[in-house]
Tab-separated table of C-alpha atoms in Angstrom:
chain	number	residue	atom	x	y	z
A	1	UNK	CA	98.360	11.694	-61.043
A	2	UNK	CA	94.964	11.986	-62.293
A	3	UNK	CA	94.435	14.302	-65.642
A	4	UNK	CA	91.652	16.283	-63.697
A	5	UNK	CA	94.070	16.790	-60.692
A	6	UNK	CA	96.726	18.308	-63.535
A	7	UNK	CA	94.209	20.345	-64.656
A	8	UNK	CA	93.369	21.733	-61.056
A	9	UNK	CA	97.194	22.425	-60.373
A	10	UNK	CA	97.929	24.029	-63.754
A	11	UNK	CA	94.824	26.592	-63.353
A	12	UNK	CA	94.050	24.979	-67.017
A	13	UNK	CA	91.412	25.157	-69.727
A	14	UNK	CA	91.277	21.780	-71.460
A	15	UNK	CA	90.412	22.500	-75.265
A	16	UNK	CA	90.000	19.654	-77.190
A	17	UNK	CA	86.327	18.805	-75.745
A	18	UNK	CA	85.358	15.867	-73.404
A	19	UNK	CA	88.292	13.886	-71.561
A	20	UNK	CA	88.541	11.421	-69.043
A	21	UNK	CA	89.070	12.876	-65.784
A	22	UNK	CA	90.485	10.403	-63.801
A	23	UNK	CA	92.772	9.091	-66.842
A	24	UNK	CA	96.410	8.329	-65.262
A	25	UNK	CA	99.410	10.505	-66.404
A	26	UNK	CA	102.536	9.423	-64.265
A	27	UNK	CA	105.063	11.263	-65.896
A	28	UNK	CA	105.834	14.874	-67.245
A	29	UNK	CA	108.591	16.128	-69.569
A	30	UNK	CA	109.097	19.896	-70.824
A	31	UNK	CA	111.123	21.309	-73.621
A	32	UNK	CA	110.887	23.605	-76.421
A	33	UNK	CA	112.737	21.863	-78.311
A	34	UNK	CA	111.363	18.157	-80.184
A	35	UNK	CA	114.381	16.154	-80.448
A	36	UNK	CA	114.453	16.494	-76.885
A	37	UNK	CA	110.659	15.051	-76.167
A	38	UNK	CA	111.645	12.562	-79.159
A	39	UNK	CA	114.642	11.324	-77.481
A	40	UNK	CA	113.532	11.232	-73.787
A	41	UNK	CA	110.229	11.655	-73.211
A	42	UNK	CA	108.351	8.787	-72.484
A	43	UNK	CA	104.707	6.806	-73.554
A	44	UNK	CA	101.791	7.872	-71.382
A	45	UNK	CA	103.489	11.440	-70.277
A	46	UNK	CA	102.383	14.592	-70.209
A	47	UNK	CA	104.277	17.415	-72.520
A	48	UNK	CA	104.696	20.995	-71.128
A	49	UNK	CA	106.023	23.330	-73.691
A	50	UNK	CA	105.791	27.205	-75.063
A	51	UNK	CA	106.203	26.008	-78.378
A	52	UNK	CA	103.195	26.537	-80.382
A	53	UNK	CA	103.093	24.641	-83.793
A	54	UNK	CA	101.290	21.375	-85.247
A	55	UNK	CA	104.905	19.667	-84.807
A	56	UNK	CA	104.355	19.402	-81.274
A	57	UNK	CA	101.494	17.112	-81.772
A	58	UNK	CA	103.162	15.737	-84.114
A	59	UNK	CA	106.484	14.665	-81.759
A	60	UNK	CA	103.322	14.077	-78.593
A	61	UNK	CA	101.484	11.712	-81.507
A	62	UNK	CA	104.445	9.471	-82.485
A	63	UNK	CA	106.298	9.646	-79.166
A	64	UNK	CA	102.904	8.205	-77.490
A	65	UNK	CA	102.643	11.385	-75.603
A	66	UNK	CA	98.838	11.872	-74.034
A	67	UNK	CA	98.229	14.964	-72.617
A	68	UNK	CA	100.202	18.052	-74.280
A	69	UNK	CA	100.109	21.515	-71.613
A	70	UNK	CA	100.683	24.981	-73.511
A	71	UNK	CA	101.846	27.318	-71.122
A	72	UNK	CA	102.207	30.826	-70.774
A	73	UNK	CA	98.777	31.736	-72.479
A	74	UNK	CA	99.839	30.174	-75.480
A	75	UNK	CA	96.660	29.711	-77.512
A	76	UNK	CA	96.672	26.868	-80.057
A	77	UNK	CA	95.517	27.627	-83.948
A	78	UNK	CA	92.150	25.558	-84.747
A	79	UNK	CA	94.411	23.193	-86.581
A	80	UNK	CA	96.873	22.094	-83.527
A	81	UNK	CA	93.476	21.023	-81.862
A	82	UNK	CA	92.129	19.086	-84.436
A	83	UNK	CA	95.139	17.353	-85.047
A	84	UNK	CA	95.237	16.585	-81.345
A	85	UNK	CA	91.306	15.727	-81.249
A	86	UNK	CA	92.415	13.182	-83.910
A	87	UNK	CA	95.333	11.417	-82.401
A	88	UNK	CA	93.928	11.644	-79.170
A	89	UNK	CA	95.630	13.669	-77.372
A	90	UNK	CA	94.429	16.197	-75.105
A	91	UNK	CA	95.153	20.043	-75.067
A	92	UNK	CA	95.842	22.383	-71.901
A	93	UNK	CA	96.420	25.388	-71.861
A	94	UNK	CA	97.694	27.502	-68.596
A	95	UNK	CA	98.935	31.168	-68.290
A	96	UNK	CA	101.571	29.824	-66.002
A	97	UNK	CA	104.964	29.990	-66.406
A	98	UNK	CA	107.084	26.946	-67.612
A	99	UNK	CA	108.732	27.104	-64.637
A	100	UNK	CA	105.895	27.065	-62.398
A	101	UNK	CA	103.814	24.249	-64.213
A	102	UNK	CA	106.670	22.375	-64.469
A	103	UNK	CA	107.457	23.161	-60.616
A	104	UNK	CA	103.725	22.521	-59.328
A	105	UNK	CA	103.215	19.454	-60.920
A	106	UNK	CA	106.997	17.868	-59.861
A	107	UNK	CA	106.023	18.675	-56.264
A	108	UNK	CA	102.821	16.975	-56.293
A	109	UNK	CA	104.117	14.228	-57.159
A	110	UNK	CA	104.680	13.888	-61.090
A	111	UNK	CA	107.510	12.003	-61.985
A	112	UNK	CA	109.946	13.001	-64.328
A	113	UNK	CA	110.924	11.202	-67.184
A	114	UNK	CA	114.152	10.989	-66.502
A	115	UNK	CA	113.098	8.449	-63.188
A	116	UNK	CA	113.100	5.623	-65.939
A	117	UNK	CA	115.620	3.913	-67.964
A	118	UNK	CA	116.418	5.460	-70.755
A	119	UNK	CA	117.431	2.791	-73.002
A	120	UNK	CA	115.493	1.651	-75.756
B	1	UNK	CA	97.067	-4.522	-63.083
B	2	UNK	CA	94.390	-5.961	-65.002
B	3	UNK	CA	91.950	-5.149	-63.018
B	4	UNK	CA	92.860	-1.132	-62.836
B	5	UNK	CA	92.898	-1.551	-66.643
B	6	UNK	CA	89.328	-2.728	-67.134
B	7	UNK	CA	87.918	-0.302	-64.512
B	8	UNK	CA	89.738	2.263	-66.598
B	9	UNK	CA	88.158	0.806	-69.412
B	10	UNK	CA	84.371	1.014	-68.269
B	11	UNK	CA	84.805	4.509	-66.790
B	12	UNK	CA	85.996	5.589	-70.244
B	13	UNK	CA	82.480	4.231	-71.391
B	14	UNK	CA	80.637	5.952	-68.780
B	15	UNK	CA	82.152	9.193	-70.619
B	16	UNK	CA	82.147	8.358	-73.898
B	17	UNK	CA	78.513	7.103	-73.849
B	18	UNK	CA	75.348	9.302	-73.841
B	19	UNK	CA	71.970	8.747	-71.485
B	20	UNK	CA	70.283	8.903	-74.595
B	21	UNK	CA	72.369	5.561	-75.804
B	22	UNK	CA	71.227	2.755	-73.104
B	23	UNK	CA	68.105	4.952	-71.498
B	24	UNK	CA	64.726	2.964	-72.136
B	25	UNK	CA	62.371	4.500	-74.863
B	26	UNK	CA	59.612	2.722	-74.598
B	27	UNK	CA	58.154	4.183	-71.215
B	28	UNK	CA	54.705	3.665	-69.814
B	29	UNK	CA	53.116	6.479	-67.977
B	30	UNK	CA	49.846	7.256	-66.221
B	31	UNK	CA	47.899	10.090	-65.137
B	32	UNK	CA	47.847	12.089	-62.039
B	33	UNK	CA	44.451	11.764	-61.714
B	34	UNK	CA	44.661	8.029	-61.907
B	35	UNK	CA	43.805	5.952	-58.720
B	36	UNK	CA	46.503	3.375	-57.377
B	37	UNK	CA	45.186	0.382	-58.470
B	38	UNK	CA	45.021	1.132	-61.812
B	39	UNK	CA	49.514	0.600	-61.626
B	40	UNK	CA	48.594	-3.304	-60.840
B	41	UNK	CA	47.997	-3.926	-64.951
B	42	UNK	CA	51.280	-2.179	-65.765
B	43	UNK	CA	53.645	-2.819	-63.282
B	44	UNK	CA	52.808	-6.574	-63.234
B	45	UNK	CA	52.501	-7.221	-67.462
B	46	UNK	CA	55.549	-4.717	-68.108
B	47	UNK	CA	57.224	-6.106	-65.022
B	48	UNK	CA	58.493	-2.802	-64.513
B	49	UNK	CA	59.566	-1.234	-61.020
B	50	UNK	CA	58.738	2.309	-61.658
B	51	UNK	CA	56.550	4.743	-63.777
B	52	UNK	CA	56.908	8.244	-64.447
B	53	UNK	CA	53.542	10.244	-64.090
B	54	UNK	CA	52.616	12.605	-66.872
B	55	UNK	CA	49.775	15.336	-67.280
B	56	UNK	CA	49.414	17.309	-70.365
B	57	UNK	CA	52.857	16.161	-71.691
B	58	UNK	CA	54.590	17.342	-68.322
B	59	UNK	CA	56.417	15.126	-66.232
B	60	UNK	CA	54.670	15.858	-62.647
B	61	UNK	CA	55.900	12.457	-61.013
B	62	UNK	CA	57.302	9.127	-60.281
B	63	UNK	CA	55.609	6.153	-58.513
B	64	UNK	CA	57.659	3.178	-58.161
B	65	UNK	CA	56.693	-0.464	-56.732
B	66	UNK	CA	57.545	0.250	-53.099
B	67	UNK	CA	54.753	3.270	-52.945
B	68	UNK	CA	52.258	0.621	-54.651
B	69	UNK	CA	52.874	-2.411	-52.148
B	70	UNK	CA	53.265	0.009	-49.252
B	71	UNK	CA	49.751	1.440	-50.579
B	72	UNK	CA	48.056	-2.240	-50.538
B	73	UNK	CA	49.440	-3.351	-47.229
B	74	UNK	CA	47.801	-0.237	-46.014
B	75	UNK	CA	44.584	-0.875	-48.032
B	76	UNK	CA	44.540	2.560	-49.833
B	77	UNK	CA	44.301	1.118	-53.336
B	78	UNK	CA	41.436	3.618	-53.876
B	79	UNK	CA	44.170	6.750	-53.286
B	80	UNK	CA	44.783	8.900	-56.086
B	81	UNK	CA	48.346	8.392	-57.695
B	82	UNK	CA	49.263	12.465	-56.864
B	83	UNK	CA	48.853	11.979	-53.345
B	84	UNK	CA	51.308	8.947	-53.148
B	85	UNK	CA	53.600	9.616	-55.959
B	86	UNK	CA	57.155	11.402	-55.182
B	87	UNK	CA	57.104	14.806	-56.566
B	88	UNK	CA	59.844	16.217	-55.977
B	89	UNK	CA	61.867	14.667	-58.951
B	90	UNK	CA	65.883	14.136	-59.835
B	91	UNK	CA	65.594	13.864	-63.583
B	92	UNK	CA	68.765	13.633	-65.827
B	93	UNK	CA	69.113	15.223	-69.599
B	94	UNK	CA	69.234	12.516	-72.438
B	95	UNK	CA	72.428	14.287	-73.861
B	96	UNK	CA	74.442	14.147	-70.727
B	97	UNK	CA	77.215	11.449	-70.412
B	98	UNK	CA	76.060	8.370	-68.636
B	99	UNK	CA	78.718	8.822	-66.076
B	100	UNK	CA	76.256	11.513	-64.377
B	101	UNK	CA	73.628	9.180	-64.103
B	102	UNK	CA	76.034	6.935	-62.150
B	103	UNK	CA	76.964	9.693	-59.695
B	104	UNK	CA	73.475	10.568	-59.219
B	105	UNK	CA	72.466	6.479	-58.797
B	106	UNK	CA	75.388	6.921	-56.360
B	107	UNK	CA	74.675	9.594	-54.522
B	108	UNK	CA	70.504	9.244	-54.400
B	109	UNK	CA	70.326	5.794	-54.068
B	110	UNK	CA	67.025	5.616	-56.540
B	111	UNK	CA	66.137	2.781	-58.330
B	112	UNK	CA	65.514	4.843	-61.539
B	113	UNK	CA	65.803	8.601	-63.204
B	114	UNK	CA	62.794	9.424	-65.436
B	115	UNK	CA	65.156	11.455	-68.952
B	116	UNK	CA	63.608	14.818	-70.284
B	117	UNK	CA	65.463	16.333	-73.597
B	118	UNK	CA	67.300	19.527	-73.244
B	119	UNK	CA	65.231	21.469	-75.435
B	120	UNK	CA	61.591	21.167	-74.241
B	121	UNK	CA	61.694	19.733	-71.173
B	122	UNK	CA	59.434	16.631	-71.994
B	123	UNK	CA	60.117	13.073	-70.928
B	124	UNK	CA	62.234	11.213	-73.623
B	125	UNK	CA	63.171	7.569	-71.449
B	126	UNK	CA	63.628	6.325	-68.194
B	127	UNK	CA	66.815	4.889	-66.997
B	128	UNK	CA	67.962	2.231	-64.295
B	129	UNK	CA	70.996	0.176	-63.319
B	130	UNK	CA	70.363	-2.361	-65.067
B	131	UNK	CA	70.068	-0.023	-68.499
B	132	UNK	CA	73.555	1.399	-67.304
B	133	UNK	CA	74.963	-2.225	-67.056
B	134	UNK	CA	73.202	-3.513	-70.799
B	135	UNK	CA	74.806	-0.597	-72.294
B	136	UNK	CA	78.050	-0.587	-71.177
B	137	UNK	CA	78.451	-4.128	-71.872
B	138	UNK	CA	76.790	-3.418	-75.295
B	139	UNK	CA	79.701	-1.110	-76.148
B	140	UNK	CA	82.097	-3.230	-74.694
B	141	UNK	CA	80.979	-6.135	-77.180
B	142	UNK	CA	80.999	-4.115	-80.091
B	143	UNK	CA	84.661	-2.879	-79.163
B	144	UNK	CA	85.600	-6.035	-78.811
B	145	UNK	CA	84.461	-7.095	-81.445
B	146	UNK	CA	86.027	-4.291	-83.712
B	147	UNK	CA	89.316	-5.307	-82.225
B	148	UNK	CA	88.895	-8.900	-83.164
B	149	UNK	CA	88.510	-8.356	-86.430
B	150	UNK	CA	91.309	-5.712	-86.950
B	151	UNK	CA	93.826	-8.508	-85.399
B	152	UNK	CA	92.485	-10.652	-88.238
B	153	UNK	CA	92.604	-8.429	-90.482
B	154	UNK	CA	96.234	-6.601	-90.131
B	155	UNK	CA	98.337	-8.968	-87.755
B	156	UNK	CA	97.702	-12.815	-89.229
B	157	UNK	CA	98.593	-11.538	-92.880
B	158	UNK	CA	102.114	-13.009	-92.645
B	159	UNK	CA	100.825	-16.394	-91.449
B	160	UNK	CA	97.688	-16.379	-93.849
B	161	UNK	CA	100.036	-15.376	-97.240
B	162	UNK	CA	101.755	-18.415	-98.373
B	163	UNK	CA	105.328	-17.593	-100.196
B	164	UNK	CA	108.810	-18.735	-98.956
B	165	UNK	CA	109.376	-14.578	-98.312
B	166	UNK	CA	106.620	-12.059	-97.817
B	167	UNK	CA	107.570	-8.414	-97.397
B	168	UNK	CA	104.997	-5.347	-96.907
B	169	UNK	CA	106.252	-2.236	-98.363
B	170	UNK	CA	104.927	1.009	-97.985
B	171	UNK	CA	105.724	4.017	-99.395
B	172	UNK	CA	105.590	7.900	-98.584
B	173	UNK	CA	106.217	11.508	-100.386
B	174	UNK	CA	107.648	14.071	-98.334
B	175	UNK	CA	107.730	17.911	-99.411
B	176	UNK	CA	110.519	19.555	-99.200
B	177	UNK	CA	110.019	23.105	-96.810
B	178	UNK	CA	106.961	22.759	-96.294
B	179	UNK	CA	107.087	22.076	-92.319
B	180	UNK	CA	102.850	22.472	-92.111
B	181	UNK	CA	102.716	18.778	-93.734
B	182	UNK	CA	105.856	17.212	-92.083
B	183	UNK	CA	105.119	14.650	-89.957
B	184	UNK	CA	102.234	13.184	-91.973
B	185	UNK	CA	104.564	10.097	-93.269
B	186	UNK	CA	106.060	9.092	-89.749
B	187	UNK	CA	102.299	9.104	-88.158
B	188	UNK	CA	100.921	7.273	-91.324
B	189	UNK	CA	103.541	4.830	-90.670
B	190	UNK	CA	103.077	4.581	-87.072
B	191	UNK	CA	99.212	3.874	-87.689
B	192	UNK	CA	99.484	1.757	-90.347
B	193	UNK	CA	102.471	-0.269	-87.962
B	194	UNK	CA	100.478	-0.417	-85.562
B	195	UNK	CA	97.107	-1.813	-87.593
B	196	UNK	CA	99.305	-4.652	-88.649
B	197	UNK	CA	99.419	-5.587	-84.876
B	198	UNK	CA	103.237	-4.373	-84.427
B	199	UNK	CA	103.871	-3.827	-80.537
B	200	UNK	CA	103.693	-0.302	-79.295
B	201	UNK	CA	107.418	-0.220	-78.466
B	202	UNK	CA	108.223	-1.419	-81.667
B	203	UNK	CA	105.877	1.019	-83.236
B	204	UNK	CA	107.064	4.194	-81.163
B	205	UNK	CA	110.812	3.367	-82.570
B	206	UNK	CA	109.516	3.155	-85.527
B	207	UNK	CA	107.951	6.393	-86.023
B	208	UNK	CA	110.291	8.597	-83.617
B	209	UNK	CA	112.942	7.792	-85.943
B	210	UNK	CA	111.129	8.213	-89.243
B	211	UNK	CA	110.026	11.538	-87.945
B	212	UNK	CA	113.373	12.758	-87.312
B	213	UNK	CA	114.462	11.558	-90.989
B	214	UNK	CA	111.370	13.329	-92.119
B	215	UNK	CA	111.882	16.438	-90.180
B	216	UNK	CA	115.573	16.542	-92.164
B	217	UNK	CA	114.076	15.866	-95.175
B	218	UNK	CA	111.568	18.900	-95.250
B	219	UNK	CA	114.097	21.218	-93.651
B	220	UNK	CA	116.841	20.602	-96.064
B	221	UNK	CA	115.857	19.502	-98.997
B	222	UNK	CA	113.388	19.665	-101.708
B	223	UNK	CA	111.663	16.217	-101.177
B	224	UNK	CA	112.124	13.170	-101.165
B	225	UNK	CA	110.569	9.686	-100.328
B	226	UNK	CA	110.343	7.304	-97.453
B	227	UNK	CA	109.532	3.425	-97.907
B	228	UNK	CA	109.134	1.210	-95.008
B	229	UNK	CA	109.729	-2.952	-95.533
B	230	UNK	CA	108.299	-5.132	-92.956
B	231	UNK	CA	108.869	-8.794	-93.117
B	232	UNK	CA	108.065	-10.917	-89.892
B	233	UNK	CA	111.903	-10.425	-88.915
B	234	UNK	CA	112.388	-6.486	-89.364
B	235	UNK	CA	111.470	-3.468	-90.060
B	236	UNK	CA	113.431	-1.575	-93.071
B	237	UNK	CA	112.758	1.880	-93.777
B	238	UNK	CA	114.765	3.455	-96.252
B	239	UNK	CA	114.280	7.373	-96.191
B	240	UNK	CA	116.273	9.143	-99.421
B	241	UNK	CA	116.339	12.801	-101.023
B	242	UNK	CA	118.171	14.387	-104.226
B	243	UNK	CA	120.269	16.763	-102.263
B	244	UNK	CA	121.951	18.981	-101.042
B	245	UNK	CA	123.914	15.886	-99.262
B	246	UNK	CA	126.040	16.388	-96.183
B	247	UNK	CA	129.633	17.187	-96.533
B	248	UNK	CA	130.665	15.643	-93.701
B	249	UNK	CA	128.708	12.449	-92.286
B	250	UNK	CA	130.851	11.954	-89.248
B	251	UNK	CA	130.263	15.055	-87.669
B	252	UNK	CA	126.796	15.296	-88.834
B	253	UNK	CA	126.194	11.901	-86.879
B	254	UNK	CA	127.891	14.105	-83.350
B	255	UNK	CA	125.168	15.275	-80.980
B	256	UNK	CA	124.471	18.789	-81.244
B	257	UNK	CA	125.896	19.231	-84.357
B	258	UNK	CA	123.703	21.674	-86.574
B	259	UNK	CA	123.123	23.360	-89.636
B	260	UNK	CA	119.974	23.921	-89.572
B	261	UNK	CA	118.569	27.608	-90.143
B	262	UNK	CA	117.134	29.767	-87.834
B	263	UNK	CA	113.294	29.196	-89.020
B	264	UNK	CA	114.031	24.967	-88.409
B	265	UNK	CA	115.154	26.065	-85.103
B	266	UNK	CA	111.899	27.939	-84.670
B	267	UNK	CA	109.656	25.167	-85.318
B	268	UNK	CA	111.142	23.099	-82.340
B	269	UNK	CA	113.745	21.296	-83.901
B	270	UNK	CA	117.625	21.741	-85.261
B	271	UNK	CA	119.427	21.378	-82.220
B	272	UNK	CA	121.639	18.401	-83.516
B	273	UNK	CA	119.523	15.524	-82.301
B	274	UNK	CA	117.874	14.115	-85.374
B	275	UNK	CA	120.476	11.548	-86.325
B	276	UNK	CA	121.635	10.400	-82.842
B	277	UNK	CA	117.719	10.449	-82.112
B	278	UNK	CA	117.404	8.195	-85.112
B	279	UNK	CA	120.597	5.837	-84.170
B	280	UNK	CA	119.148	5.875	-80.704
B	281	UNK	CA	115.754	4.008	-81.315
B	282	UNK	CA	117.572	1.893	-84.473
B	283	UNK	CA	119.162	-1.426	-84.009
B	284	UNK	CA	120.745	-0.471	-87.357
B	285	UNK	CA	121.526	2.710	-89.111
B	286	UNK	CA	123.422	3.191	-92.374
B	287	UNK	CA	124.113	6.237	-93.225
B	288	UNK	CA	124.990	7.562	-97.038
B	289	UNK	CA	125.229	11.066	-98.581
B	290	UNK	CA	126.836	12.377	-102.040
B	291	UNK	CA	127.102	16.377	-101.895
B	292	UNK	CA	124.853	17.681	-104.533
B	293	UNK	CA	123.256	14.566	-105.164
B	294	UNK	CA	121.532	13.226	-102.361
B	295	UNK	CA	121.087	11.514	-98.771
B	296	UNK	CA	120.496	7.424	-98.275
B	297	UNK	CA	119.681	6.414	-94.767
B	298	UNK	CA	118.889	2.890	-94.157
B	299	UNK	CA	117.592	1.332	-90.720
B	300	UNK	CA	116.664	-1.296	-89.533
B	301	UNK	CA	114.278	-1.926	-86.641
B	302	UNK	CA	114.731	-5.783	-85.975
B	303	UNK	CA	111.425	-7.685	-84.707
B	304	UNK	CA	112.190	-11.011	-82.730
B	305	UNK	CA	108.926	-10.903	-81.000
B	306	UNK	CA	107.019	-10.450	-83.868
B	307	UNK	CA	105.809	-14.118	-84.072
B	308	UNK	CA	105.357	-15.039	-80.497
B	309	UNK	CA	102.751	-12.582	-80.321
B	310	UNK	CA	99.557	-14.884	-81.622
């Protein structure tokens, strides 16, 4: 699924300045909760969460995660984006629900990350 | 596969370069007022296939080299330029990305867009195709270029260095409590891992588990220190603190298991994961702790690939 077509589906503002559109994200994971992104999420994905603190760059930046969605109206500080702006990752935000994003995105099409092996 | 990647590639360009970046500067223009066979000099020295028309500093025009031959097969080489030229004119700002200027080659099917700045309106460049093409490839080069030299520089150092063992070793600080700054030694790591040309699999392991160790070292202790050893077999990384310790290893090592207080569990993390994370993404994981003096956790992240790679 193309980034832009996420962005369409989610209703979401992108905030971390100029992306490409048509970059490919084939897999989403959610979770509040790091260790959980750490241990299954996988390189290239998308991260939907309504945690809001620099660790979740953090966990998107070493677990290879592109594309991080806040949800619920979560507004990241100035410092989540730049952190993000530097590791290249890109910033949504949506006043969906978790649910919802989670549920618009899986039935368009996004894969979950639990489709792939999950060995190391 | 390849091929998806290297459209992917140029498209990226198209965004992350400007008009202003591969437009021509040097532009010739003529008058209005001018009559048709006064474009013979220019187009034919310049060997140019278009000119933008300006009066007064205001870009009124565009005559290209179709208008002029269809003009001398029809003997009106007397005609004045503003009765031939095209006038109504698709112009493009110099600080949009260049992938507009593709859509509107696309969707027009011009040979060229004359480029006026935001500010004043005033002709800056002209662009073509063939700008679009020098550009990208310009950008491509220097890319390329940048990458060749940072596989020199970071990923032959084990072949160039001449000892019977060579080992890397780098080392990190980590505050204790201080959960703002956590983080910065497992994506310092993961950079510097992957400037010396590690793969990204390899380099993901690598800093998914030392953020984990980090992550327990600022939410339980008062510091400590993180050194990473990479020889062309392995990756060590030895993460220690001065305390509190863990009482119990065994269960600490259980999914799940927690002690963590309620502001790590706000932050996203605490839920029991760290160490299985950590064993998870390890092909090696010792494990040490002394109550009141201190946590050793050794790992080992073996690299059998490492020299097949060049």
């Amino acid at each position: 699924m193309k980034l832009i077509e996420i962005q369409e589906l989610l209703e979401a503002e992108v905030l971390t300045g100029k992306y490409d559109p048509e970059k490919e994200i084939q897999i989403g994971c959610s979770s509040d909760l790091m260790s959980e992104i750490l241990a299954f999420g996988k390189p290239g994905s998308i991260l939907l969460t309504s945690l809001k603190n620099i660790q979740v760059i953090n966990t998107a930046n070493v677990a290879d995660i592109k594309a991080v969605c806040f949800v619920m109206g979560k507004i990241p500080d100035e410092n989540i984006i730049n952190l993000a702006k530097k590791n290249d990752i890109v910033v949504l935000i949506t006043k969906l629900t978790t649910f919802e994003s989670c549920g618009r995105l899986y039935k368009n099409g996004l894969k979950s990350c639990s489709y792939f092996n999950l060995d190391k | 596969m390849d091929e998806i990647r290297k459209t992917t590639k140029i498209q990226e360009l198209t965004y992350e370069l400007k008009i202003k970046d591969v437009m021509s500067e040097n532009i010739e223009t003529v008058s209005s007022k001018m009559p048709i066979s006064s474009l013979r000099d220019i187009l034919y020295k310049k060997r140019i296939s278009g000119i933008p028309i300006v009066n007064d500093n205001k870009l009124v025009g565009i005559i290209s080299i179709e208008d002029f031959i269809k003009c001398l097969e029809q003997g009106e080489m007397d005609a004045l330029i503003e009765d031939k030229m095209t006038k109504n004119i698709k112009t493009l700002y110099a600080d949009e990305p260049l992938v507009h200027a593709v859509m509107k080659f696309e969707k027009y099917g011009f040979g060229r867009f004359p480029i006026i700045s935001r500010k004043d309106k005033k002709l800056v460049g002209i662009i073509t195709k063939s700008d679009i093409i020098k550009g990208v490839l310009k950008k491509l080069e220097t890319a390329y270029h940048d990458e060749e030299e940072r596989r020199y520089r970071a990923s032959h150092i084990f072949n160039d260095i001449v000892a019977d063992e060579v080992f890397l070793k780098f080392q990190y600080y980590v505050e204790g409590k201080n959960f703002d700054r956590a983080g910065e030694a497992a994506t310092g790591l993961k950079k510097t891992l992957y400037r010396l040309g590690l793969s990204p699999e390899i380099v993901r392991r690598a800093a998914i588990s030392t953020y984990e160790a980090e992550i327990n070292i600022v939410a339980f202790t008062e510091g400590g220190e993180i050194i990473a050893y990479i020889d062309p077999h392995q990756i060590k990384i030895i993460i220690t603190d001065k305390g509190p310790g863990i009482p119990d290893v065994k269960k600490a090592m259980e999914p799940g298991f927690s002690t963590a207080p309620g502001w790590v569990r706000e932050l996203g993390f605490g839920a029991g994961m760290g160490l299985s994370n950590i064993k998870k993404f390890t092909d090696k994981m010792t494990l040490r702790s002394t109550v009141e003096k201190g946590t050793h956790l050794e790992i080992i992240i073996k690299l059998s690939d490492y020299r097949n790679e060049d």
